[in-house]
Coordinates of C-alpha atoms and ligand atoms in Angstrom, one line a residue:
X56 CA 47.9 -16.4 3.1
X57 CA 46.3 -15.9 6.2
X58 CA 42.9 -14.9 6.0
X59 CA 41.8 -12.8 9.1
X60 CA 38.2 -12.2 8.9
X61 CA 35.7 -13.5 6.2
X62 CA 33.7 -9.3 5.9
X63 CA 33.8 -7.6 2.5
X64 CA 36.3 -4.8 2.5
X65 CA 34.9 -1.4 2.3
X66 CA 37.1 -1.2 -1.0
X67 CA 35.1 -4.5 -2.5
X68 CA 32.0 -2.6 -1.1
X69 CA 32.7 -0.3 -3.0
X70 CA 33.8 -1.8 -6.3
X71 CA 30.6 -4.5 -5.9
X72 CA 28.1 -1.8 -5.1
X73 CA 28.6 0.0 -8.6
X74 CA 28.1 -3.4 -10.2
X75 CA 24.9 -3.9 -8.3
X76 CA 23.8 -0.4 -9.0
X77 CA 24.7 -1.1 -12.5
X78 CA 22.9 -4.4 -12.7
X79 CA 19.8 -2.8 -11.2
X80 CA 20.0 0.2 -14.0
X81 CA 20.5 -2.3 -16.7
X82 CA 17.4 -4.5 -15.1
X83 CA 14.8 -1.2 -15.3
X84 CA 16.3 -0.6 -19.2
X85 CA 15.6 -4.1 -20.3
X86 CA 12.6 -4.9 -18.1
X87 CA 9.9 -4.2 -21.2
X88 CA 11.6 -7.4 -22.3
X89 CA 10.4 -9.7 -19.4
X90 CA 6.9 -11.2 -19.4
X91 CA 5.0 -9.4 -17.0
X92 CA 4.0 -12.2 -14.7
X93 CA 6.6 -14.4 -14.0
X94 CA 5.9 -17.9 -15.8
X95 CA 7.1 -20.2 -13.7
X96 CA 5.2 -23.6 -12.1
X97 CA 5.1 -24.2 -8.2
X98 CA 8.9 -25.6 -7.2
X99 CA 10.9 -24.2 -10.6
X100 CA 13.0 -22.0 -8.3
X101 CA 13.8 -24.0 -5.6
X102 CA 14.6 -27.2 -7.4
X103 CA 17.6 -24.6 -9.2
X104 CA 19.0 -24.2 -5.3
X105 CA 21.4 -26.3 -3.9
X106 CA 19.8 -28.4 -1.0
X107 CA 22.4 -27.0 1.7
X108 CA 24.1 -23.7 2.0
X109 CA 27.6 -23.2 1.2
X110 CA 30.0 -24.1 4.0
X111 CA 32.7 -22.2 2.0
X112 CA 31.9 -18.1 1.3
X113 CA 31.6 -18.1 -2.3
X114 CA 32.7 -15.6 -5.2
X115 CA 30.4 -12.5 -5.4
X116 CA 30.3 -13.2 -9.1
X117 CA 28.9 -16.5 -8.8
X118 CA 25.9 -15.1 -6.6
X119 CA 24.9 -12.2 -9.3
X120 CA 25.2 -15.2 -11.9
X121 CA 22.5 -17.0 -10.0
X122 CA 20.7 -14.4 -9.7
X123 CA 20.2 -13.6 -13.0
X124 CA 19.7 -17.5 -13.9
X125 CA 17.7 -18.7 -11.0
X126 CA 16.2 -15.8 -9.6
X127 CA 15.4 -13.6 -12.4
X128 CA 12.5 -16.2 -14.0
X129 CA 10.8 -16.2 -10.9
X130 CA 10.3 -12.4 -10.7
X131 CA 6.6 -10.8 -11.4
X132 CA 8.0 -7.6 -13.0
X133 CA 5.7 -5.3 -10.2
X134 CA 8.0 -2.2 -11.9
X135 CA 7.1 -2.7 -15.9
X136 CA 5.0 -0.4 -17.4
X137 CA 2.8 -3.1 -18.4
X138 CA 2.2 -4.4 -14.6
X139 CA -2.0 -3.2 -14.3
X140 CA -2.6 -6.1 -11.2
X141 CA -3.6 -5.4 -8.0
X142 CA -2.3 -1.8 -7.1
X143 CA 1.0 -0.5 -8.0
X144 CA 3.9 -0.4 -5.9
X145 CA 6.3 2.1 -7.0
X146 CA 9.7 1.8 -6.7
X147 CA 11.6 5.1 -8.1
X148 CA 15.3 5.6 -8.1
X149 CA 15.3 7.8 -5.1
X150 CA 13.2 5.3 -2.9
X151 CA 15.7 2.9 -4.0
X152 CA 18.9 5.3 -3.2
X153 CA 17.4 6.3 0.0
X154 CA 16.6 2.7 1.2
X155 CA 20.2 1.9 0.4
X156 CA 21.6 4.6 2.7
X157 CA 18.8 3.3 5.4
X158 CA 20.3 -0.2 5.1
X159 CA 23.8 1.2 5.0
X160 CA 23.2 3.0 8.4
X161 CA 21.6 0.3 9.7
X162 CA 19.8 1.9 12.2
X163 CA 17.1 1.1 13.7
X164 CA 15.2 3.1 15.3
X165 CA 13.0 2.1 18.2
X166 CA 13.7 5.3 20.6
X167 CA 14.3 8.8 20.1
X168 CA 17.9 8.2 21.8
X169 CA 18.7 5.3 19.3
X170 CA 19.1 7.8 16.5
X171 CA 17.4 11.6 17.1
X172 CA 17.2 11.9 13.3
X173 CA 15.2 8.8 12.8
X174 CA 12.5 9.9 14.7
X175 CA 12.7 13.8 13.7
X176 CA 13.0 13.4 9.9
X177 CA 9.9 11.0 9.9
X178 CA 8.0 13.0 12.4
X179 CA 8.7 16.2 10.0
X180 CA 8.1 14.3 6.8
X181 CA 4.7 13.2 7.4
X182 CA 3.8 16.8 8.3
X183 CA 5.0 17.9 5.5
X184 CA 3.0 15.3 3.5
X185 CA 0.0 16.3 5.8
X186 CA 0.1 20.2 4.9
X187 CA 1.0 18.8 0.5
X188 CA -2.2 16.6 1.3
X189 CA -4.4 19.0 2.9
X190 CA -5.1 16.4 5.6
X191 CA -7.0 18.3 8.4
X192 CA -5.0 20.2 11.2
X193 CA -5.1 17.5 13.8
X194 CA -3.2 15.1 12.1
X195 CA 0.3 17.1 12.3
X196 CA 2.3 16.5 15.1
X197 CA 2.3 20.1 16.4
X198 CA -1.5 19.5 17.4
X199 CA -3.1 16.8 19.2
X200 CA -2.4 13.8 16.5
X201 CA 0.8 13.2 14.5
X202 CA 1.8 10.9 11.9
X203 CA 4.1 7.4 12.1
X204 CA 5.7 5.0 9.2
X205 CA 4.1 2.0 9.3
X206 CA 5.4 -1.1 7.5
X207 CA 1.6 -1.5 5.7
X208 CA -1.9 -0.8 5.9
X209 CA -2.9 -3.4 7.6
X210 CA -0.7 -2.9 10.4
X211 CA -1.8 1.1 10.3
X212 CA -5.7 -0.4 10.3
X213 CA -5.2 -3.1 13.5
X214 CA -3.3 -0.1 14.9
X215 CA -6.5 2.1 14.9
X216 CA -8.2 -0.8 15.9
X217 CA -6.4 -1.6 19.2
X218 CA -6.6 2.5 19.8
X219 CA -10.4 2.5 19.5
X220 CA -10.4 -0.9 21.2
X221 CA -9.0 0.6 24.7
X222 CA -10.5 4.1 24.0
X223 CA -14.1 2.2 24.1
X224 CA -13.3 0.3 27.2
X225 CA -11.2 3.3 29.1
X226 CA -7.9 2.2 28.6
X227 CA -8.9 -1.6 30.6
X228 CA -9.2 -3.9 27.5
X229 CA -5.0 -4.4 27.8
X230 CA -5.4 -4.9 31.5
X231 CA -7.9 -7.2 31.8
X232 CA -9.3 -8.2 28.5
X233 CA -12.4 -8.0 26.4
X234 CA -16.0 -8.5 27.4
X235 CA -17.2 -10.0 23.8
X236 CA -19.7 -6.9 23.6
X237 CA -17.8 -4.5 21.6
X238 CA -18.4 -3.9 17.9
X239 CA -17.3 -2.8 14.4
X240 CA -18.1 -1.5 10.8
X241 CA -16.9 -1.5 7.5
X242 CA -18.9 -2.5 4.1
X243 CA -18.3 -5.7 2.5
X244 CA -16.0 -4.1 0.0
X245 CA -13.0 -2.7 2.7
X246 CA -10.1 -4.4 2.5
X247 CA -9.7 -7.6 3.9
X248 CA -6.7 -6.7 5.9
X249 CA -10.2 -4.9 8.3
X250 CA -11.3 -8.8 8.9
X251 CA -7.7 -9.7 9.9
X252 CA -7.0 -7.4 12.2
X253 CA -10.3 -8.0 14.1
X254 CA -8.9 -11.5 14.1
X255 CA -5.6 -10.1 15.8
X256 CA -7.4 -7.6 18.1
X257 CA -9.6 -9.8 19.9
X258 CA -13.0 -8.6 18.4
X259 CA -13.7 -11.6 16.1
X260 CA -14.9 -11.5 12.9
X261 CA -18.6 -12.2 13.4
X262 CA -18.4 -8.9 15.8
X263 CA -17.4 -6.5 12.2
X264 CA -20.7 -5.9 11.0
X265 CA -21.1 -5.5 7.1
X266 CA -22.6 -1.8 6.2
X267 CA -24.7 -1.6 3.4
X268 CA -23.5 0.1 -0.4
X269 CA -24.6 2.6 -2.8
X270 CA -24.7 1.4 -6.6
X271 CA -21.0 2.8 -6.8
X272 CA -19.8 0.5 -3.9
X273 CA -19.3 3.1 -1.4
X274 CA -20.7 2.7 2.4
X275 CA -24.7 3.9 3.1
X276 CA -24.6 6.1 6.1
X277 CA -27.8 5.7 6.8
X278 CA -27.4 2.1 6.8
X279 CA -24.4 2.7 9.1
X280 CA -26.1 5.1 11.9
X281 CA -29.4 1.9 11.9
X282 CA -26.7 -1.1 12.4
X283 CA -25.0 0.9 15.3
X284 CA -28.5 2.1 16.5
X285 CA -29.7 -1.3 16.9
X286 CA -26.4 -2.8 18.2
X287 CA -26.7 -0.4 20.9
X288 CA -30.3 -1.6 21.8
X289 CA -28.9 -4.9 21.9
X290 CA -26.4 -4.1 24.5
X291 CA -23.3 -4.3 22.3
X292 CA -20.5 -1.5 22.2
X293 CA -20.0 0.3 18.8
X294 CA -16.3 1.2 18.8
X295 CA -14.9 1.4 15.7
X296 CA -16.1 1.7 11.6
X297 CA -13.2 1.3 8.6
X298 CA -14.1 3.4 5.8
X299 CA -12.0 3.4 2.8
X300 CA -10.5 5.9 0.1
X301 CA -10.7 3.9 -2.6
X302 CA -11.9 0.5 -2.2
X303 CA -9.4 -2.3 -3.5
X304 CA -11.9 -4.0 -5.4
X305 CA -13.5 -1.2 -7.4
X306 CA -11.8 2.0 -5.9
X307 CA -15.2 2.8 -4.8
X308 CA -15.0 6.5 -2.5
X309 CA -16.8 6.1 1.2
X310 CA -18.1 9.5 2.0
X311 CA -16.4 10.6 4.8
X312 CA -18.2 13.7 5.7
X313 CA -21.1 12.2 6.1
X314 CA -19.9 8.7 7.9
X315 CA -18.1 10.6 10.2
X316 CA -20.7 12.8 11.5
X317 CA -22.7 9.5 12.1
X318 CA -19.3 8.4 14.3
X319 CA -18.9 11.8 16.0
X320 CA -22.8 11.8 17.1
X321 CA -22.2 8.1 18.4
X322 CA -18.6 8.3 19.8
X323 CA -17.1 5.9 17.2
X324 CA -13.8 5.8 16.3
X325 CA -13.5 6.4 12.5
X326 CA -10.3 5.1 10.6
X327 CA -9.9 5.8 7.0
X328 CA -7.9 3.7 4.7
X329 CA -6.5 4.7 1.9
X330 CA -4.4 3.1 0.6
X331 CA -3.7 3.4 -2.7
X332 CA -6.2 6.4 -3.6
X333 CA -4.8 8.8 -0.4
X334 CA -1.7 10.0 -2.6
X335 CA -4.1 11.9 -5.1
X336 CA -5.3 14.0 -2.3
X337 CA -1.6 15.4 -3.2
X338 CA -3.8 17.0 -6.6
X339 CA -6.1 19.3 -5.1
X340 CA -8.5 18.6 -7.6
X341 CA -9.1 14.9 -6.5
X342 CA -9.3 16.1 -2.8
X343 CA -13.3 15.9 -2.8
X344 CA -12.6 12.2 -2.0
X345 CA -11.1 13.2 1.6
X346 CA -13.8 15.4 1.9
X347 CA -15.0 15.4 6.1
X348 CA -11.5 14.1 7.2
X349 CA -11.7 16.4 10.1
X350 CA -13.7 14.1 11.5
X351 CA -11.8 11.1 11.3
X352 CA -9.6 9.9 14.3
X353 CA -7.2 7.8 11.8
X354 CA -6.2 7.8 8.7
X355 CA -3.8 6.0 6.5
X356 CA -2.2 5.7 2.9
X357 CA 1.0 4.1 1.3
X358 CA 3.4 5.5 -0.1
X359 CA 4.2 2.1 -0.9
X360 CA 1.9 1.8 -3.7
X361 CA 1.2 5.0 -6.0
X362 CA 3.4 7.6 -4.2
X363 CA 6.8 5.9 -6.2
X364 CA 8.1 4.6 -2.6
X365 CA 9.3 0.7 -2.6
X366 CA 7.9 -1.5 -0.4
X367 CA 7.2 -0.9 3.0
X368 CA 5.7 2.4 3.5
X369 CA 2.3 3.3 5.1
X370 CA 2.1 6.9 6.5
X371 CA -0.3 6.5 9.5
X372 CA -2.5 9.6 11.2
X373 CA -4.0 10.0 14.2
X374 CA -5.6 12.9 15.3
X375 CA -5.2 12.0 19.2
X376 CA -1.8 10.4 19.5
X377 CA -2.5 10.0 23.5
X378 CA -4.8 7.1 22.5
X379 CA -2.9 5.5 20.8
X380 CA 0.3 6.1 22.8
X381 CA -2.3 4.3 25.5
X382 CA -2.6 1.6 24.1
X383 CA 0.5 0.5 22.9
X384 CA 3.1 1.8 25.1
X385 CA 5.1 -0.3 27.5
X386 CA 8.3 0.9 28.9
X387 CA 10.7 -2.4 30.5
X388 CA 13.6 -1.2 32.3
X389 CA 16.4 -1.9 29.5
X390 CA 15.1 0.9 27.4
X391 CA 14.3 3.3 29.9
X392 CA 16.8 6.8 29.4
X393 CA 17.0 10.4 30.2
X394 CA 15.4 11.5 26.4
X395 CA 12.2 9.4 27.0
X396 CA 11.6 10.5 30.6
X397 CA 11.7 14.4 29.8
X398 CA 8.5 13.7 27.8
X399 CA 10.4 16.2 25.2
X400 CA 10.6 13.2 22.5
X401 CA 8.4 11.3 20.7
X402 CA 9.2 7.2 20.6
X403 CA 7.6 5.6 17.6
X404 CA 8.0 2.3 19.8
X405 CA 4.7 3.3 21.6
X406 CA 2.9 4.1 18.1
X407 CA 3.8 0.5 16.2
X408 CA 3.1 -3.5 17.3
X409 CA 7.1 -4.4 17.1
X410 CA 9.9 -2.8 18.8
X411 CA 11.9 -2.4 16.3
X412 CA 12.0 0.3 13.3
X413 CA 13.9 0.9 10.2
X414 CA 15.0 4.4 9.0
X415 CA 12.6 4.4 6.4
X416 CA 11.6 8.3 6.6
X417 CA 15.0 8.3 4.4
X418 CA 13.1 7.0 1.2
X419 CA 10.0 9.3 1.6
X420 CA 12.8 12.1 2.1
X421 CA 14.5 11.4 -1.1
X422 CA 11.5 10.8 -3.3
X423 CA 9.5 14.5 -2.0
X424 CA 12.8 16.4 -2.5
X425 CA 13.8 14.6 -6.0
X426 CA 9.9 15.0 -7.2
X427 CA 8.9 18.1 -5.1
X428 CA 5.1 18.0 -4.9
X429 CA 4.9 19.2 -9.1
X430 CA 6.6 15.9 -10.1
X431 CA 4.6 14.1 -7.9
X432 CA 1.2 15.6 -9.1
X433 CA 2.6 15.4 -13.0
X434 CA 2.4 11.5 -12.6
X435 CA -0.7 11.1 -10.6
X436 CA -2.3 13.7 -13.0
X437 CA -1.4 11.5 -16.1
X438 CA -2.0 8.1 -14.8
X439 CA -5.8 9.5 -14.0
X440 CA -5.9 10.5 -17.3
X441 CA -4.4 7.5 -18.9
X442 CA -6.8 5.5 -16.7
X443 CA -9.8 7.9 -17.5
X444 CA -8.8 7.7 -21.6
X445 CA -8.5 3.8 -21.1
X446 CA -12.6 4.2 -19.5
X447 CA -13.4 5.8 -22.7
X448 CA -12.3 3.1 -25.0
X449 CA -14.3 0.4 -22.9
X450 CA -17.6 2.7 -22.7
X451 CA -17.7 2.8 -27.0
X452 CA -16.7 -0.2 -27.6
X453 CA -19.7 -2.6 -28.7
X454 CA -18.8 -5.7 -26.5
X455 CA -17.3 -4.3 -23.2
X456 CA -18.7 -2.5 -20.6
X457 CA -17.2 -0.3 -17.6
X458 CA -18.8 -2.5 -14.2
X459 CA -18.1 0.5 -12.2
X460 CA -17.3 4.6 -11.7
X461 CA -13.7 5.2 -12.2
X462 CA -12.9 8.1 -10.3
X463 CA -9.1 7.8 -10.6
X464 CA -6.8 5.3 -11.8
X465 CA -8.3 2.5 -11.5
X466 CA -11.1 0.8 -14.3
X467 CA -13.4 -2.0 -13.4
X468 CA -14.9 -4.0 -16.9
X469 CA -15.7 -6.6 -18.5
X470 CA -16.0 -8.5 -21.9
X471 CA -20.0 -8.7 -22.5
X472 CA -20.1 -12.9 -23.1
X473 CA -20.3 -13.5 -19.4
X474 CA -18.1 -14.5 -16.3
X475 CA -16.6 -17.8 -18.4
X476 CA -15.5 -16.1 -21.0
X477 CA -14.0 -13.1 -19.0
X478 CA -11.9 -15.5 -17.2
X479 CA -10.4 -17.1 -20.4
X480 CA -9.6 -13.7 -21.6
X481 CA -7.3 -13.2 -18.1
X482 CA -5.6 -16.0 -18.1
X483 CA -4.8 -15.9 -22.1
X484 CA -3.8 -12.5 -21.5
X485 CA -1.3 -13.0 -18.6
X486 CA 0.4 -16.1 -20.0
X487 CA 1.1 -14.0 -23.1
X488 CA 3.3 -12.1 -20.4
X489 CA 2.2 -8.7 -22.4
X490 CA 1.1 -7.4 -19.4
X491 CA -0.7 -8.3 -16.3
X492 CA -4.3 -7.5 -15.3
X493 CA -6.1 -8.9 -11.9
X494 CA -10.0 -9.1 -11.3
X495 CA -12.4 -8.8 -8.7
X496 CA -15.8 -9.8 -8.1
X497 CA -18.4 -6.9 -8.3
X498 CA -22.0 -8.3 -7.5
X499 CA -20.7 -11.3 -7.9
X500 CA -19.7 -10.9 -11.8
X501 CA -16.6 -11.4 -12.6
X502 CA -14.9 -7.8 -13.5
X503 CA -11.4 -7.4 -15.1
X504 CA -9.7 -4.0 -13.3
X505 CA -7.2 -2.3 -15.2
X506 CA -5.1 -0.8 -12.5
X507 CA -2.7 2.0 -13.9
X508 CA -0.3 3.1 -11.5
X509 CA 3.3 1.8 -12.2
X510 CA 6.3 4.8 -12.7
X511 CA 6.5 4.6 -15.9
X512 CA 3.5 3.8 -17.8
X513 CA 3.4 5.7 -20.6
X514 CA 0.0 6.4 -22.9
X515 CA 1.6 3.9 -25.3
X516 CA 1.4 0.9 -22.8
X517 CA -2.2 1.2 -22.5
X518 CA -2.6 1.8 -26.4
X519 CA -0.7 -1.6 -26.5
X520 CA -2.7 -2.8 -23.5
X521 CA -6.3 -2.1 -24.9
X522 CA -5.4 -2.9 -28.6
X523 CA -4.0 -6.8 -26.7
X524 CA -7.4 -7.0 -25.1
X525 CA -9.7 -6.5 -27.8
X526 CA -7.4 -8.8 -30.2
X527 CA -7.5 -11.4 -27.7
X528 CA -11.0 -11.0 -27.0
X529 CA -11.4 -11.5 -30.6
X530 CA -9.3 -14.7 -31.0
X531 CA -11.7 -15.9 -27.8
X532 CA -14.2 -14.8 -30.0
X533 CA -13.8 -16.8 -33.3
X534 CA -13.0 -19.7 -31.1
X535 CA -16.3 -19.9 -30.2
Ligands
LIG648 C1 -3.6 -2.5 -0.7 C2 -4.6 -2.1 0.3 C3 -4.5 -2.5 1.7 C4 -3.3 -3.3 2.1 O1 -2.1 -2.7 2.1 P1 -0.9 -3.3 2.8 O2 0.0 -2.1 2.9 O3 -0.3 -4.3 1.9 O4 -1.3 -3.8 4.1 C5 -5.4 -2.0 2.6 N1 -6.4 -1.3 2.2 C6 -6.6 -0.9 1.0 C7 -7.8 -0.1 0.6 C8 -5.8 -1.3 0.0 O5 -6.0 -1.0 -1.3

């Protein structure tokens, strides 16, 4: 038989698709079954690949085979209720459906005119977010600012960056480059994604200047409004501080009121990251941590992480979208049309680094209308309180200690017999692929953090989770 063209059939799309929705249903029942973190050495997975790729197109079958022989070993279960590392990253059903009708429009979304529904579902999305959030007024896109997806944090921090960049220097840094004289601030404890971008930005890294902490971890004002003060006297240009909501290492609160009346009375640029710890502002009781947001010029959180979105998702405010339009924007001739020259549309072209966009408003769509804001608080509410509960244990219990506050979710401690014997305890912990825990540095001690985030952690996972970790600890113990 002559075959005419090598595409899947819409009817084999069809017939395939259910299988792989199947598989993927089948993989969330059985995934208490996996260990945790995946236990493979460096080179496992590739040395399972053939060395060239198939010249011939090969059975479907065979690839879903692989993947569950080669592939599946090599996973790090980020969606198992025992996954505590890092920060979560949610991935519900309805992120996943709405994902798969992004990728099966396949649109991608760089102008208003290259799909109207792209741009006006996001634009009214993360104004709806805004108003569930309580973010201040100028943040919604019917004011001065407006929200845009961003693929991560990072990318919504350098963003900021750039837009305090050229705001500091009038608009003439793009033109004709930086004069070496401007600065920026963050404590030692923001995320190191802050670092990087003044890497990318043209700042350098010796130009972010470290603020000072409080004993929880959280950026000293005072200390803040002395290092730009003498800055200034030393001829430099203060342009930009990163305060966080929610510090990776220790989920330590910034306070924002008070940093940002020091940036308003110098003409700083204030970005706030918060990542993972911006979705509780969804509670209204947790909202004291965006407390003085009005006086932010840029704020950011991910959906991506606790707000049960799969990865990539950052929701990205500014509260004066010109400046960042400013900076960013560049129209060539190829994508110049009738929509964008009316000024009636927004392009989230001129409000990202690439081109190029997915439709990923979809997701965040399906997951607010499948949740509506109560389901999303139920979770948040109960992983705070599983998290708070889990602070309890570690507080009574003779030979761990709690090594910071825990406002939320998150719970920095540590096993009393020192850095060494913290460490052993991690690593016998992960390898028994029960669960999977991450640590951080805090005064330079080495701290477990017991992250609790995932979809569907239940208060029986972190029973199991504490009862592993004092039993281990014990076995460490009688080892000696
Ligand atoms: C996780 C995290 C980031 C980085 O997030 P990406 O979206 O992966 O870039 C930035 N800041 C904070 C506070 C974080 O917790």
């Amino acid at each position: 038989m002559e075959q005419r063209t090598y595409h899947m059939s819409p009817e084999e799309f069809r017939r395939l698709g259910r299988q792989v929705v199947d598989w993927i249903a089948d993989y969330y029942e059985r995934i208490e079954s996996y260990p945790v973190l995946s236990q493979v050495r460096p080179g496992d997975i590739r040395s399972r690949l053939p060395a060239d790729p198939p010249a011939q197109g090969e059975p479907f079958a065979d690839i879903l085979r692989d993947l569950d022989e080669i592939i599946m070993p090599g996973i790090t279960h980020w969606q198992s209720p025992n996954f505590f590392a890092f920060f979560p990253t949610g991935a519900s059903f309805p992120s996943i459906l709405g994902d798969l009708v992004s990728s099966g429009l396949g649109v991608q979304g760089m102008l208003w005119a290259t799909s109207p529904a792209c741009t006006e579902l996001e634009t009214h999305v993360l104004d709806w977010l805004a108003k569930a959030m309580g973010l201040p007024e100028q943040f919604l896109s019917t004011s001065t600012g407006g929200g845009v997806i961003q693929d991560s944090a990072s990318s919504a921090s350098l963003c900021a960056l750039l837009a305090a960049r050229e705001r500091a220097l009038d608009y003439r840094g793009n033109l004709h480059g930086l004069d070496g004289r401007l600065v920026a601030y963050a404590s030692a404890h923001a995320h190191s994604s802050i670092e990087k971008a003044m890497m990318i930005a043209g700042l350098g890294r010796e130009n972010l200047h470290l603020v000072a902490v409080d004993d929880s971890y959280a950026m000293r004002p005072d200390d803040l409004a002395r290092l730009i003060k003498a800055d200034r006297a030393a001829g430099l240009t203060p342009a930009f501080v990163a305060a966080t909501i929610g510090t990776t290492s220790s989920n330590a609160m910034d306070p924002i009121r008070a940093l940002g009346e020091v940036c308003r009375r110098e003409d700083v640029w204030l970005h706030v990251d918060a990542a993972m710890s911006g979705t509780a502002a969804l509670c209204p009781e947790f909202r004291w941590t965006h407390d003085g947001l009005e006086l932010a010029d840029s704020y950011c959180f991910n959906p991506h992480k606790w707000m049960f979105t799969n990865f990539d998702a950052d929701c990205f405010y500014v509260a004066d979208r010109a400046a960042l339009i400013n900076t960013l924007s560049i129209l060539p001739e190829y994508l110049k049309n009738q929509a964008t020259e009316s000024g009636a549309v927004i392009d989230y072209r001129d409000w990202q680094i690439p081109l190029g966009r997915r439709f990923r408003a979809l997701k965040l769509w399906f997951v607010i209308r499948h949740y509506g804001i109560e389901g999303l608080q139920y979770h948040i509410r109960r992983h705070v309180e599983l998290a708070q509960q889990f602070a309890g244990w570690v507080k009574a219990h003779e030979r761990f200690e709690l090594m910071a506050p825990a406002p939320l979710n998150l719970v920095c401690f540590r096993h009393k017999a020192g850095d060494e014997f913290n460490e052993r305890l991690l690593t016998r912990l992960n390898e028994s692929g029960e669960l999977y825990l991450t640590h951080t540095k805090l005064d330079g001690i080495f701290t477990l953090r017991m992250s609790i985030g995932q979809m569907y952690t239940e208060e029986r996972h972190v029973v199991a989770a504490w009862e592993k970790i004092t039993r281990t600890a014990a076995e460490l113990e009688n080892e000696g």
